[in-house]
Amino acid sequence: MAAVGPLATTADVAARHPAGVLTDAQETRAAVLLDDASALIRDHLEQLVSFVEDDQVTLKLQGSRVSLPERPVAAVTSVATIDGTELPTTAWSWDGLDLVTVAVDYLA
């Protein structure tokens, strides 16, 4: 899985440190540990766990449904066929979590 940066920053660690600051050595060590921990979390979840704006994905329907591969999902704004034809919003629904269902009338 591609790395996209740590899930927290060394500033986050410093804010929780009793002194409120980290030494240079502590900051360097914290950066390495944050990278390692973030990679372990992403590998375990099999998710990027990072904000992605305006993402577009091509997914294969399983019957009339498709499960979105990354969570959480803030919104699904459009659904299109493999040839790029955008379906009207009345042709599909999103459950608010990770499942998009296409109306039977629009299945090829």
XYZ file of N, CA and C in Angstrom:
324
model
N 0.845 -1.170 0.000
C 0.000 0.000 0.000
C 0.895 1.239 0.000
N 0.552 2.208 -0.808
C 1.368 3.412 -0.943
C 1.280 4.277 0.305
N 2.420 4.768 0.721
C 2.452 5.654 1.882
C 1.974 7.036 1.485
N 1.192 7.664 2.323
C 0.692 9.002 2.050
C 0.963 9.951 3.206
N 1.869 9.587 4.076
C 2.208 10.438 5.212
C 1.660 9.888 6.516
N 2.190 10.394 7.604
C 1.772 9.894 8.917
C 0.350 10.339 9.271
N -0.289 9.595 10.129
C -1.634 9.917 10.578
C -1.646 10.969 11.687
N -0.483 11.323 12.179
C -0.324 12.389 13.174
C 1.025 13.044 12.905
N 1.236 14.187 13.505
C 2.483 14.924 13.297
C 3.306 14.961 14.573
N 4.562 15.347 14.417
C 5.401 15.503 15.605
C 4.872 16.642 16.476
N 4.179 17.609 15.891
C 3.544 18.678 16.683
C 2.436 18.097 17.557
N 1.722 17.087 17.039
C 0.696 16.408 17.841
C 1.336 15.717 19.043
N 2.473 15.095 18.807
C 3.190 14.425 19.894
C 3.683 15.460 20.905
N 4.256 16.541 20.429
C 4.769 17.586 21.320
C 3.655 18.172 22.177
N 2.470 18.331 21.595
C 1.343 18.895 22.343
C 0.920 18.001 23.504
N 1.256 16.711 23.423
C 0.893 15.772 24.488
C 2.066 15.457 25.422
N 3.230 15.984 25.090
C 4.423 15.786 25.914
C 4.323 16.700 27.138
N 4.758 16.206 28.313
C 4.669 17.029 29.521
C 5.334 18.408 29.373
N 6.431 18.490 28.645
C 7.118 19.772 28.473
C 6.482 20.621 27.372
N 5.660 20.007 26.536
C 5.024 20.736 25.446
C 5.902 20.913 24.219
N 7.138 20.466 24.316
C 8.071 20.540 23.189
C 8.899 19.261 23.164
N 9.476 18.983 22.013
C 10.366 17.835 21.868
C 11.760 18.326 21.551
N 12.750 17.593 22.026
C 14.122 17.885 21.615
C 14.254 17.485 20.151
N 15.336 17.896 19.520
C 15.558 17.509 18.124
C 15.597 15.994 17.977
N 16.273 15.318 18.921
C 16.364 13.858 18.868
C 14.982 13.219 19.054
N 14.197 13.746 19.977
C 12.847 13.214 20.197
C 11.957 13.445 18.972
N 12.093 14.602 18.349
C 11.286 14.901 17.167
C 11.635 13.961 16.013
N 12.928 13.705 15.837
C 13.365 12.780 14.783
C 12.825 11.385 15.055
N 12.949 10.934 16.294
C 12.462 9.601 16.671
C 10.943 9.516 16.543
N 10.236 10.560 16.962
C 8.772 10.577 16.875
C 8.324 10.490 15.414
N 9.026 11.177 14.522
C 8.668 11.140 13.093
C 8.782 9.726 12.545
N 9.831 9.025 12.909
C 10.021 7.647 12.451
C 8.936 6.738 13.029
N 8.657 6.887 14.315
C 7.633 6.054 14.951
C 6.243 6.332 14.378
N 5.936 7.599 14.089
C 4.645 7.941 13.496
C 4.500 7.333 12.100
N 5.571 7.389 11.314
C 5.536 6.766 9.984
C 5.305 5.259 10.099
N 6.029 4.618 11.010
C 5.885 3.167 11.193
C 4.482 2.799 11.668
N 3.984 3.517 12.671
C 2.654 3.223 13.210
C 1.568 3.463 12.152
N 1.708 4.535 11.387
C 0.733 4.839 10.341
C 0.709 3.747 9.281
N 1.868 3.266 8.899
C 1.956 2.188 7.905
C 1.308 0.911 8.444
N 1.543 0.593 9.710
C 0.934 -0.599 10.308
C -0.592 -0.484 10.332
N -1.105 0.681 10.689
C -2.555 0.891 10.738
C -3.151 0.745 9.344
N -2.531 1.387 8.362
C -3.039 1.299 6.984
C -2.984 -0.138 6.457
N -1.908 -0.835 6.741
C -1.796 -2.223 6.299
C -2.875 -3.088 6.938
N -3.104 -2.891 8.221
C -4.114 -3.682 8.925
C -5.514 -3.392 8.377
N -5.828 -2.122 8.147
C -7.149 -1.742 7.659
C -7.319 -1.947 6.158
N -6.186 -2.073 5.458
C -6.179 -2.121 3.995
C -6.904 -0.901 3.434
N -6.610 0.253 4.037
C -7.201 1.539 3.678
C -6.106 2.599 3.710
N -6.292 3.674 2.922
C -5.345 4.785 2.979
C -5.529 5.638 4.226
N -6.754 5.748 4.714
C -7.082 6.525 5.899
C -6.526 7.946 5.781
N -6.759 8.567 4.656
C -6.328 9.933 4.418
C -7.377 10.651 3.591
N -7.508 11.950 3.809
C -8.481 12.735 3.065
C -8.072 12.818 1.600
N -8.992 12.474 0.743
C -8.784 12.584 -0.700
C -9.975 13.359 -1.244
N -9.697 14.468 -1.914
C -10.779 15.285 -2.455
C -10.996 14.960 -3.929
N -12.257 14.879 -4.316
C -12.631 14.658 -5.717
C -12.047 13.369 -6.293
N -12.049 12.313 -5.506
C -11.534 11.031 -5.969
C -12.510 10.414 -6.966
N -11.969 9.743 -7.953
C -12.774 9.007 -8.918
C -12.258 7.572 -8.945
N -13.174 6.627 -8.864
C -12.785 5.226 -8.901
C -13.664 4.482 -9.903
N -13.110 3.445 -10.500
C -13.862 2.577 -11.394
C -14.048 1.251 -10.671
N -15.302 0.894 -10.452
C -15.622 -0.301 -9.686
C -16.624 -1.151 -10.450
N -16.559 -2.448 -10.245
C -17.473 -3.376 -10.900
C -18.657 -3.650 -9.980
N -19.846 -3.543 -10.552
C -21.054 -3.855 -9.795
C -21.102 -5.342 -9.458
N -21.581 -5.636 -8.287
C -21.885 -7.005 -7.880
C -23.402 -7.064 -7.816
N -24.029 -7.526 -8.887
C -25.484 -7.428 -9.003
C -25.814 -5.977 -9.301
N -26.539 -5.342 -8.401
C -26.878 -3.930 -8.580
C -26.138 -3.040 -7.585
N -25.162 -3.613 -6.880
C -24.491 -2.874 -5.818
C -22.979 -2.867 -6.000
N -22.377 -1.872 -5.403
C -20.926 -1.807 -5.353
C -20.541 -1.262 -3.983
N -19.564 -1.905 -3.384
C -19.036 -1.463 -2.095
C -17.825 -0.574 -2.352
N -17.835 0.622 -1.803
C -16.732 1.554 -2.004
C -15.507 1.070 -1.237
N -14.322 1.114 -1.858
C -13.139 0.493 -1.266
C -12.504 1.267 -0.117
N -12.753 2.545 -0.001
C -12.153 3.339 1.075
C -13.251 3.923 1.948
N -12.984 3.994 3.220
C -13.908 4.599 4.161
C -13.118 5.455 5.126
N -13.688 6.487 5.665
C -15.068 6.928 5.462
C -15.232 7.652 4.135
N -16.460 7.716 3.671
C -16.800 8.440 2.449
C -17.663 9.621 2.872
N -17.270 10.820 2.456
C -18.027 12.017 2.825
C -19.235 12.217 1.919
N -19.111 11.840 0.649
C -20.213 12.037 -0.293
C -19.951 11.245 -1.562
N -21.019 10.844 -2.206
C -20.957 10.306 -3.564
C -21.753 11.290 -4.398
N -21.086 11.936 -5.346
C -21.745 13.002 -6.098
C -22.214 12.566 -7.472
N -21.661 11.473 -8.004
C -22.122 10.996 -9.305
C -21.731 9.537 -9.484
N -22.487 8.888 -10.363
C -22.224 7.498 -10.741
C -22.338 7.442 -12.261
N -21.393 6.790 -12.901
C -21.386 6.700 -14.358
C -21.130 5.267 -14.790
N -21.536 4.970 -16.004
C -21.249 3.668 -16.591
C -19.795 3.630 -17.032
N -19.307 2.463 -17.394
C -17.905 2.303 -17.781
C -17.561 3.152 -19.011
N -18.556 3.454 -19.846
C -18.286 4.302 -21.017
C -18.366 5.798 -20.697
N -18.599 6.122 -19.435
C -18.596 7.523 -19.014
C -19.955 8.186 -18.973
N -21.013 7.457 -19.314
C -22.356 8.024 -19.269
C -22.778 8.201 -17.811
N -23.028 9.446 -17.435
C -23.418 9.716 -16.045
C -24.885 9.352 -15.839
N -25.150 8.610 -14.768
C -26.515 8.222 -14.445
C -27.208 9.362 -13.710
N -28.509 9.535 -13.939
C -29.229 10.549 -13.167
C -29.244 10.159 -11.690
N -29.363 11.137 -10.822
C -29.329 10.852 -9.382
C -30.486 9.965 -8.941
N -31.532 9.896 -9.746
C -32.657 9.013 -9.414
C -32.365 7.560 -9.758
N -31.240 7.307 -10.445
C -30.899 5.952 -10.879
C -30.022 5.207 -9.882
N -29.563 5.890 -8.858
C -28.688 5.241 -7.889
C -28.906 5.854 -6.506
N -28.489 5.098 -5.504
C -28.561 5.611 -4.126
C -27.296 5.209 -3.389
N -26.957 5.994 -2.400
C -25.793 5.736 -1.543
C -26.308 5.597 -0.127
N -25.840 4.597 0.589
C -26.352 4.337 1.938
C -25.762 5.257 3.001
N -24.886 6.175 2.607
C -24.275 7.083 3.565
C -23.009 6.530 4.188
N -22.701 5.291 3.883
C -21.486 4.670 4.421
C -20.559 4.246 3.284
N -20.840 3.087 2.699
C -19.916 2.560 1.684
C -20.584 1.764 0.581
N -21.907 1.853 0.460
C -22.607 1.028 -0.513
C -23.419 1.894 -1.470
N -23.179 1.710 -2.770
C -23.953 2.374 -3.816
C -24.789 1.312 -4.515
N -26.079 1.600 -4.685
C -26.994 0.676 -5.353
C -27.550 1.365 -6.589
N -27.484 0.661 -7.723
C -27.991 1.182 -8.996
C -29.369 0.560 -9.241
N -30.321 1.396 -9.680
C -31.668 0.918 -9.973
C -31.610 -0.126 -11.093
N -32.414 -1.150 -10.968
C -32.431 -2.266 -11.912
C -32.653 -1.778 -13.339
N -33.441 -0.738 -13.531
C -33.731 -0.208 -14.880
C -32.463 0.233 -15.607
N -31.387 0.543 -14.868
C -30.169 1.073 -15.482
C -29.061 0.041 -15.621
N -29.349 -1.193 -15.246
C -28.347 -2.243 -15.376
C -28.328 -2.761 -16.798
N -27.145 -2.929 -17.344
C -27.020 -3.404 -18.726
C -27.052 -4.919 -18.774
